[in-house]
Amino acid sequence: MIQENVSLKPFNTFCVDVSARFFAEVSSVEELTEILNLSNDKKPVLFLGGGSNILFTKDFEGLILKLNLRGIREEIIDENEILITAKAGENWHQFVTYCLEKNYGGLENLSLIPGNVGTSPMQNIGAYGTEIRDVFESCKVLNLETLETEIFDLERCRFGYRDSIFKQEAKGKYVILEVTFRLTRKNHNINVEYGAIKTELENMGISNPTIQEVSKAVINIRQSKLPDPKVVGNAGSFFKNPTIPLVQFEDLKQKFETIPGYPNGDFVKVPAGWLIEQTGWKGKQIGNVASHKLQALVIINATGNATGKEIFDFSTMIIDSVKEKYGIELEREVNII
Ligand code: EPU
């Protein structure tokens, strides 16, 4: 079941054509542990979910394990709440749709995010005012050293903005097998504070939205400005929105009056999309790579023939321009391999 020299083009949303020296798909924990026991000579091992937040810059010399564990189960807590568990290989948006069909609330703002359930805790996926930490109960992981399963609760995951323990100390030590969310069955907490949702709901003529209508608004917004990876290769936001000290922001505001910022204590989050647009990169194409014309934060494989190295180099040029003009160092959000 381990294949050799497999093209990874169908397995990464950037559609970059690199190959894996070894490749296998696993559908159960038993299969996963069996392969791990057999493949001590095939290091490094990389676990792949939906491939929607990864950039391969060269061929991969080790073993890629594509996680296809499927299944959803539910445990009713009381008339208000439910615990719902999805295995790592469930597609994120299909899972969100399943919850909405059953009228379970909490994930509607996270509609249409590419990728699988298993990678959602890694970077604490978030959009339109919600992050998974808001509804996260726990996740079950495989400890790669002991090959035993463990449970990580909310506290142990140490979620931050696009961040968790799985990107920090626990990096490379565990595989996420399934994730449990605590959702509402009624009296849903509708969160439409994010400006774009408010505007979209107004356009839809809705003043008291259901969770299904919030989801529809989010889908409309995403479809109107984020490129569909099935049509043009991309990995969503390529950079994080940088957080800078308030004093630095105030200095910048003197020089660049229109700079937007979202204050948070002594810090201010500045939209990377604005910085990239203001440095002239929005919609710009070099060779096979471009910054998306409707959302500068998204880098696209414009021709379908971009190499990972080209995309990486393009992102470095953006980082350099923003650093030079604003003194802010953008950090890549996508995993670079
Ligand atoms: N902006 C520009 N030009 C652009 C894009 C954005 O000036 O080309 C400025 C505008 O001022 C706008 C602000 O940036 O008001 C915010 O833009 P937007 O609402 O599109 O959100 P974002 O900060 O660019 C973040 C997430 C997205 C998520 C949206 C909505 C990150 C790195 N990205 O983008 O997540 O969908 O908010 O919540 O935090 C992803 O992670 O892949 C992703 C798409």
GROMACS .gro file of C-alpha atoms and ligand atoms in nm:
model
  381
    1MET     CA    1   0.000   0.000   0.000
    2ILE     CA    2   0.300   0.235   0.005
    3GLN     CA    3   0.344   0.377  -0.345
    4GLU     CA    4   0.666   0.528  -0.480
    5ASN     CA    5   0.731   0.853  -0.671
    6VAL     CA    6   0.375   0.984  -0.661
    7SER     CA    7   0.279   1.326  -0.799
    8LEU     CA    8   0.136   1.550  -0.527
    9LYS     CA    9  -0.044   1.778  -0.773
   10PRO     CA   10  -0.392   1.645  -0.685
   11PHE     CA   11  -0.315   1.667  -0.314
   12ASN     CA   12  -0.228   2.037  -0.269
   13THR     CA   13  -0.464   2.323  -0.351
   14PHE     CA   14  -0.179   2.529  -0.501
   15CYS     CA   15  -0.168   2.254  -0.769
   16VAL     CA   16   0.209   2.246  -0.753
   17ASP     CA   17   0.357   1.946  -0.934
   18VAL     CA   18   0.612   1.791  -0.700
   19SER     CA   19   0.651   1.425  -0.619
   20ALA     CA   20   0.670   1.226  -0.299
   21ARG     CA   21   0.933   0.952  -0.274
   22PHE     CA   22   0.679   0.744  -0.080
   23PHE     CA   23   0.304   0.795  -0.049
   24ALA     CA   24   0.017   0.614   0.122
   25GLU     CA   25  -0.343   0.684   0.212
   26VAL     CA   26  -0.478   0.563   0.545
   27SER     CA   27  -0.840   0.522   0.647
   28SER     CA   28  -0.814   0.405   1.007
   29VAL     CA   29  -0.596   0.444   1.315
   30GLU     CA   30  -0.494   0.077   1.281
   31GLU     CA   31  -0.373   0.134   0.925
   32LEU     CA   32  -0.191   0.445   1.035
   33THR     CA   33  -0.001   0.276   1.320
   34GLU     CA   34   0.075  -0.025   1.101
   35ILE     CA   35   0.232   0.194   0.832
   36LEU     CA   36   0.424   0.397   1.088
   37ASN     CA   37   0.567   0.076   1.234
   38LEU     CA   38   0.672  -0.041   0.889
   39SER     CA   39   0.827   0.280   0.767
   40ASN     CA   40   1.113   0.362   1.000
   41ASP     CA   41   1.345   0.382   0.700
   42LYS     CA   42   1.121   0.626   0.513
   43LYS     CA   43   1.171   0.943   0.717
   44PRO     CA   44   1.070   1.221   0.723
   45VAL     CA   45   0.697   1.150   0.744
   46LEU     CA   46   0.450   1.423   0.654
   47PHE     CA   47   0.079   1.396   0.731
   48LEU     CA   48  -0.146   1.553   0.476
   49GLY     CA   49  -0.510   1.654   0.516
   50GLY     CA   50  -0.685   1.855   0.247
   51GLY     CA   51  -0.355   2.009   0.131
   52SER     CA   52  -0.508   2.356   0.151
   53ASN     CA   53  -0.249   2.531   0.365
   54ILE     CA   54   0.076   2.393   0.232
   55LEU     CA   55   0.331   2.496  -0.028
   56PHE     CA   56   0.571   2.232  -0.157
   57THR     CA   57   0.884   2.404  -0.283
   58LYS     CA   58   1.060   2.083  -0.387
   59ASP     CA   59   1.012   1.708  -0.422
   60PHE     CA   60   0.949   1.539  -0.089
   61GLU     CA   61   1.210   1.276  -0.008
   62GLY     CA   62   1.024   1.094   0.268
   63LEU     CA   63   0.677   0.944   0.316
   64ILE     CA   64   0.353   1.138   0.274
   65LEU     CA   65   0.060   0.992   0.464
   66LYS     CA   66  -0.273   1.120   0.341
   67LEU     CA   67  -0.528   1.096   0.621
   68ASN     CA   68  -0.863   0.969   0.496
   69LEU     CA   69  -1.026   0.877   0.828
   70ARG     CA   70  -1.399   0.937   0.784
   71GLY     CA   71  -1.705   0.943   1.009
   72ILE     CA   72  -1.919   1.176   1.220
   73ARG     CA   73  -2.084   1.092   1.552
   74GLU     CA   74  -2.307   1.288   1.787
   75GLU     CA   75  -2.366   1.294   2.159
   76ILE     CA   76  -2.658   1.498   2.286
   77ILE     CA   77  -2.570   1.686   2.605
   78ASP     CA   78  -2.911   1.836   2.678
   79GLU     CA   79  -3.186   2.017   2.489
   80ASN     CA   80  -2.948   2.308   2.420
   81GLU     CA   81  -2.617   2.151   2.331
   82ILE     CA   82  -2.461   1.867   2.139
   83LEU     CA   83  -2.109   1.729   2.112
   84ILE     CA   84  -2.028   1.640   1.756
   85THR     CA   85  -1.713   1.455   1.656
   86ALA     CA   86  -1.573   1.435   1.304
   87LYS     CA   87  -1.276   1.227   1.198
   88ALA     CA   88  -0.972   1.400   1.052
   89GLY     CA   89  -1.039   1.315   0.687
   90GLU     CA   90  -1.388   1.467   0.674
   91ASN     CA   91  -1.399   1.765   0.439
   92TRP     CA   92  -1.448   2.080   0.647
   93HIS     CA   93  -1.725   2.242   0.447
   94GLN     CA   94  -1.918   1.916   0.407
   95PHE     CA   95  -1.901   1.880   0.784
   96VAL     CA   96  -2.027   2.238   0.833
   97THR     CA   97  -2.310   2.168   0.588
   98TYR     CA   98  -2.403   1.849   0.778
   99CYS     CA   99  -2.427   2.052   1.102
  100LEU     CA  100  -2.638   2.322   0.938
  101GLU     CA  101  -2.877   2.066   0.794
  102LYS     CA  102  -2.930   1.932   1.144
  103ASN     CA  103  -2.961   2.290   1.274
  104TYR     CA  104  -2.654   2.266   1.500
  105GLY     CA  105  -2.513   2.615   1.550
  106GLY     CA  106  -2.158   2.743   1.593
  107LEU     CA  107  -1.977   2.668   1.268
  108GLU     CA  108  -2.184   2.879   1.026
  109ASN     CA  109  -1.930   3.166   1.006
  110LEU     CA  110  -1.668   2.910   0.906
  111SER     CA  111  -1.855   2.796   0.595
  112LEU     CA  112  -1.662   2.720   0.277
  113ILE     CA  113  -1.315   2.714   0.434
  114PRO     CA  114  -1.109   2.470   0.228
  115GLY     CA  115  -0.939   2.173   0.394
  116ASN     CA  116  -1.028   1.890   0.628
  117VAL     CA  117  -1.149   1.870   0.986
  118GLY     CA  118  -0.821   1.720   1.111
  119THR     CA  119  -0.614   2.026   1.029
  120SER     CA  120  -0.866   2.279   1.159
  121PRO     CA  121  -0.716   2.294   1.512
  122MET     CA  122  -0.356   2.327   1.389
  123GLN     CA  123  -0.401   2.688   1.288
  124ASN     CA  124  -0.724   2.753   1.478
  125ILE     CA  125  -0.907   2.827   1.152
  126GLY     CA  126  -1.112   3.142   1.164
  127ALA     CA  127  -1.323   3.371   0.952
  128TYR     CA  128  -1.582   3.646   0.988
  129GLY     CA  129  -1.552   3.687   1.363
  130THR     CA  130  -1.537   3.319   1.465
  131GLU     CA  131  -1.248   3.083   1.531
  132ILE     CA  132  -1.275   2.714   1.603
  133ARG     CA  133  -1.158   2.771   1.959
  134ASP     CA  134  -1.500   2.931   2.021
  135VAL     CA  135  -1.673   2.594   1.972
  136PHE     CA  136  -1.388   2.350   2.028
  137GLU     CA  137  -1.434   2.078   2.291
  138SER     CA  138  -1.133   1.849   2.238
  139CYS     CA  139  -0.937   1.650   1.985
  140LYS     CA  140  -0.805   1.298   1.985
  141VAL     CA  141  -0.447   1.263   1.865
  142LEU     CA  142  -0.193   0.988   1.805
  143ASN     CA  143   0.133   1.042   1.992
  144LEU     CA  144   0.397   0.957   1.734
  145GLU     CA  145   0.653   0.854   1.993
  146THR     CA  146   0.436   0.614   2.197
  147LEU     CA  147   0.178   0.536   1.924
  148GLU     CA  148  -0.088   0.579   2.196
  149THR     CA  149  -0.389   0.805   2.159
  150GLU     CA  150  -0.428   1.114   2.378
  151ILE     CA  151  -0.694   1.380   2.427
  152PHE     CA  152  -0.616   1.750   2.396
  153ASP     CA  153  -0.876   1.976   2.556
  154LEU     CA  154  -0.921   2.346   2.484
  155GLU     CA  155  -0.661   2.459   2.734
  156ARG     CA  156  -0.399   2.210   2.622
  157CYS     CA  157  -0.435   2.325   2.259
  158ARG     CA  158  -0.325   2.683   2.347
  159PHE     CA  159  -0.509   2.841   2.058
  160GLY     CA  160  -0.408   3.184   1.935
  161TYR     CA  161  -0.468   3.380   1.617
  162ARG     CA  162  -0.394   3.124   1.340
  163ASP     CA  163  -0.193   2.933   1.600
  164SER     CA  164  -0.200   2.637   1.840
  165ILE     CA  165   0.036   2.410   2.031
  166PHE     CA  166   0.046   2.193   1.716
  167LYS     CA  167   0.240   2.469   1.537
  168GLN     CA  168   0.463   2.527   1.842
  169GLU     CA  169   0.602   2.280   2.101
  170ALA     CA  170   0.388   1.991   1.980
  171LYS     CA  171   0.486   2.038   1.616
  172GLY     CA  172   0.553   1.704   1.446
  173LYS     CA  173   0.479   1.506   1.761
  174TYR     CA  174   0.113   1.420   1.713
  175VAL     CA  175  -0.137   1.343   1.440
  176ILE     CA  176  -0.489   1.473   1.492
  177LEU     CA  177  -0.733   1.184   1.446
  178GLU     CA  178  -1.067   1.347   1.525
  179VAL     CA  179  -1.209   1.672   1.658
  180THR     CA  180  -1.508   1.729   1.886
  181PHE     CA  181  -1.710   2.050   1.881
  182ARG     CA  182  -1.971   2.175   2.129
  183LEU     CA  183  -2.256   2.314   1.921
  184THR     CA  184  -2.595   2.460   2.002
  185ARG     CA  185  -2.926   2.286   1.922
  186LYS     CA  186  -3.135   2.598   1.981
  187ASN     CA  187  -3.094   2.961   2.095
  188HIS     CA  188  -2.796   2.986   1.862
  189ASN     CA  189  -2.536   3.256   1.921
  190ILE     CA  190  -2.566   3.443   1.596
  191ASN     CA  191  -2.244   3.637   1.532
  192VAL     CA  192  -2.283   3.897   1.261
  193GLU     CA  193  -2.057   4.165   1.403
  194TYR     CA  194  -1.812   4.138   1.114
  195GLY     CA  195  -1.889   4.430   0.881
  196ALA     CA  196  -1.898   4.229   0.561
  197ILE     CA  197  -2.159   3.988   0.699
  198LYS     CA  198  -2.382   4.273   0.816
  199THR     CA  199  -2.366   4.432   0.473
  200GLU     CA  200  -2.430   4.105   0.292
  201LEU     CA  201  -2.732   4.024   0.510
  202GLU     CA  202  -2.871   4.369   0.440
  203ASN     CA  203  -2.826   4.306   0.069
  204MET     CA  204  -3.009   3.977   0.113
  205GLY     CA  205  -3.291   4.167   0.290
  206ILE     CA  206  -3.251   3.969   0.614
  207SER     CA  207  -3.263   4.135   0.955
  208ASN     CA  208  -3.302   3.839   1.190
  209PRO     CA  209  -3.085   3.569   1.035
  210THR     CA  210  -3.092   3.198   1.103
  211ILE     CA  211  -2.761   3.010   1.119
  212GLN     CA  212  -2.833   2.883   0.767
  213GLU     CA  213  -2.873   3.242   0.643
  214VAL     CA  214  -2.549   3.349   0.813
  215SER     CA  215  -2.379   3.061   0.634
  216LYS     CA  216  -2.529   3.171   0.303
  217ALA     CA  217  -2.402   3.527   0.361
  218VAL     CA  218  -2.051   3.397   0.438
  219ILE     CA  219  -2.058   3.179   0.126
  220ASN     CA  220  -2.164   3.477  -0.086
  221ILE     CA  221  -1.882   3.692   0.051
  222ARG     CA  222  -1.618   3.423   0.010
  223GLN     CA  223  -1.731   3.341  -0.343
  224SER     CA  224  -1.728   3.707  -0.439
  225LYS     CA  225  -1.363   3.763  -0.356
  226LEU     CA  226  -1.174   3.445  -0.275
  227PRO     CA  227  -1.063   3.230  -0.568
  228ASP     CA  228  -1.198   2.874  -0.577
  229PRO     CA  229  -0.896   2.639  -0.550
  230LYS     CA  230  -1.073   2.399  -0.788
  231VAL     CA  231  -1.048   2.669  -1.054
  232VAL     CA  232  -0.722   2.846  -0.969
  233GLY     CA  233  -0.456   2.711  -0.737
  234ASN     CA  234  -0.424   2.895  -0.406
  235ALA     CA  235  -0.408   2.836  -0.031
  236GLY     CA  236  -0.629   3.116   0.098
  237SER     CA  237  -0.452   3.390   0.291
  238PHE     CA  238  -0.082   3.346   0.230
  239PHE     CA  239   0.024   3.572   0.519
  240LYS     CA  240  -0.105   3.638   0.869
  241ASN     CA  241  -0.237   3.981   0.954
  242PRO     CA  242   0.055   4.131   1.148
  243THR     CA  243   0.014   4.257   1.503
  244ILE     CA  244   0.230   4.557   1.586
  245PRO     CA  245   0.280   4.765   1.903
  246LEU     CA  246   0.038   5.057   1.941
  247VAL     CA  247   0.326   5.309   1.940
  248GLN     CA  248   0.453   5.178   1.608
  249PHE     CA  249   0.100   5.200   1.466
  250GLU     CA  250   0.065   5.560   1.585
  251ASP     CA  251   0.393   5.649   1.413
  252LEU     CA  252   0.275   5.488   1.092
  253LYS     CA  253  -0.059   5.669   1.115
  254GLN     CA  254   0.130   6.002   1.109
  255LYS     CA  255   0.288   5.909   0.779
  256PHE     CA  256   0.011   5.699   0.623
  257GLU     CA  257  -0.318   5.852   0.739
  258THR     CA  258  -0.546   5.588   0.591
  259ILE     CA  259  -0.372   5.282   0.740
  260PRO     CA  260  -0.643   5.061   0.893
  261GLY     CA  261  -0.588   4.892   1.228
  262TYR     CA  262  -0.784   4.684   1.478
  263PRO     CA  263  -0.664   4.770   1.831
  264ASN     CA  264  -0.618   4.494   2.086
  265GLY     CA  265  -0.474   4.619   2.416
  266ASP     CA  266  -0.127   4.760   2.355
  267PHE     CA  267  -0.120   4.611   2.008
  268VAL     CA  268  -0.288   4.675   1.675
  269LYS     CA  269  -0.368   4.420   1.405
  270VAL     CA  270  -0.306   4.562   1.060
  271PRO     CA  271  -0.468   4.397   0.756
  272ALA     CA  272  -0.191   4.245   0.547
  273GLY     CA  273  -0.417   4.274   0.240
  274TRP     CA  274  -0.405   4.654   0.273
  275LEU     CA  275  -0.025   4.663   0.311
  276ILE     CA  276   0.016   4.440   0.005
  277GLU     CA  277  -0.227   4.646  -0.199
  278GLN     CA  278  -0.058   4.973  -0.100
  279THR     CA  279   0.282   4.843  -0.207
  280GLY     CA  280   0.140   4.785  -0.554
  281TRP     CA  281   0.116   4.406  -0.548
  282LYS     CA  282  -0.260   4.356  -0.573
  283GLY     CA  283  -0.343   4.178  -0.898
  284LYS     CA  284   0.021   4.186  -1.007
  285GLN     CA  285   0.158   3.883  -1.194
  286ILE     CA  286   0.517   3.773  -1.236
  287GLY     CA  287   0.563   3.465  -1.452
  288ASN     CA  288   0.312   3.204  -1.337
  289VAL     CA  289   0.231   3.364  -1.001
  290ALA     CA  290   0.006   3.653  -0.901
  291SER     CA  291  -0.156   3.825  -0.610
  292HIS     CA  292  -0.534   3.784  -0.644
  293LYS     CA  293  -0.698   4.086  -0.801
  294LEU     CA  294  -0.987   4.091  -0.551
  295GLN     CA  295  -0.796   4.001  -0.232
  296ALA     CA  296  -0.428   4.087  -0.221
  297LEU     CA  297  -0.358   3.851   0.070
  298VAL     CA  298  -0.417   3.550  -0.153
  299ILE     CA  299  -0.136   3.434  -0.383
  300ILE     CA  300  -0.249   3.232  -0.685
  301ASN     CA  301  -0.095   2.984  -0.926
  302ALA     CA  302  -0.218   3.205  -1.209
  303THR     CA  303  -0.128   2.985  -1.506
  304GLY     CA  304  -0.153   2.650  -1.330
  305ASN     CA  305   0.214   2.589  -1.407
  306ALA     CA  306   0.380   2.765  -1.115
  307THR     CA  307   0.646   2.584  -0.919
  308GLY     CA  308   0.649   2.603  -0.542
  309LYS     CA  309   0.980   2.786  -0.559
  310GLU     CA  310   0.829   3.055  -0.785
  311ILE     CA  311   0.540   3.105  -0.544
  312PHE     CA  312   0.778   3.121  -0.250
  313ASP     CA  313   1.002   3.374  -0.425
  314PHE     CA  314   0.698   3.586  -0.515
  315SER     CA  315   0.597   3.589  -0.147
  316THR     CA  316   0.949   3.697  -0.051
  317MET     CA  317   0.924   3.995  -0.288
  318ILE     CA  318   0.599   4.099  -0.120
  319ILE     CA  319   0.755   4.065   0.226
  320ASP     CA  320   1.051   4.280   0.117
  321SER     CA  321   0.829   4.556  -0.031
  322VAL     CA  322   0.607   4.578   0.277
  323LYS     CA  323   0.909   4.576   0.507
  324GLU     CA  324   1.075   4.854   0.310
  325LYS     CA  325   0.771   5.083   0.296
  326TYR     CA  326   0.610   5.017   0.635
  327GLY     CA  327   0.881   4.850   0.847
  328ILE     CA  328   0.642   4.560   0.912
  329GLU     CA  329   0.760   4.204   0.855
  330LEU     CA  330   0.482   3.986   0.716
  331GLU     CA  331   0.475   3.628   0.838
  332ARG     CA  332   0.369   3.345   0.607
  333GLU     CA  333   0.057   3.161   0.721
  334VAL     CA  334   0.096   2.874   0.475
  335ASN     CA  335   0.326   2.585   0.573
  336ILE     CA  336   0.635   2.586   0.355
  337ILE     CA  337   0.786   2.244   0.285
  338EPU     N1  338  -0.775   4.481   0.245
  338EPU     C1  339  -0.727   4.565   0.146
  338EPU     N2  340  -0.696   4.511   0.024
  338EPU     C2  341  -0.713   4.379  -0.003
  338EPU     C3  342  -0.762   4.294   0.098
  338EPU     C4  343  -0.792   4.347   0.221
  338EPU     O1  344  -0.709   4.683   0.165
  338EPU     O2  345  -0.682   4.338  -0.116
  338EPU     C5  346  -0.805   4.538   0.379
  338EPU     C6  347  -0.934   4.615   0.389
  338EPU     O3  348  -0.908   4.724   0.475
  338EPU     C7  349  -1.031   4.520   0.456
  338EPU     C8  350  -0.937   4.444   0.548
  338EPU     O4  351  -0.815   4.435   0.474
  338EPU     O5  352  -1.128   4.587   0.529
  338EPU     C9  353  -0.986   4.307   0.587
  338EPU     O6  354  -1.007   4.228   0.469
  338EPU     P1  355  -1.093   4.093   0.473
  338EPU     O7  356  -1.221   4.116   0.543
  338EPU     O8  357  -1.095   4.037   0.335
  338EPU     O9  358  -1.011   3.999   0.569
  338EPU     P2  359  -0.855   3.967   0.582
  338EPU    O10  360  -0.805   4.024   0.710
  338EPU    O11  361  -0.783   4.004   0.457
  338EPU    C10  362  -0.895   3.750   0.721
  338EPU    C11  363  -0.854   3.605   0.717
  338EPU    C12  364  -0.933   3.530   0.612
  338EPU    C13  365  -1.080   3.540   0.645
  338EPU    C14  366  -1.119   3.689   0.651
  338EPU    C15  367  -1.260   3.708   0.698
  338EPU    C16  368  -0.623   3.604   0.791
  338EPU    C17  369  -0.480   3.582   0.754
  338EPU     N3  370  -0.711   3.595   0.692
  338EPU    O12  371  -0.859   3.807   0.595
  338EPU    O13  372  -0.895   3.394   0.617
  338EPU    O14  373  -1.160   3.473   0.550
  338EPU    O15  374  -1.034   3.757   0.746
  338EPU    O16  375  -1.267   3.680   0.834
  338EPU    O17  376  -0.654   3.627   0.908
  338EPU    C18  377  -0.753   3.227   0.527
  338EPU    O18  378  -0.702   3.219   0.638
  338EPU    O19  379  -0.714   3.154   0.432
  338EPU    C19  380  -0.858   3.325   0.505
  338EPU    C20  381  -0.911   3.345   0.384
   0.00000   0.00000   0.00000
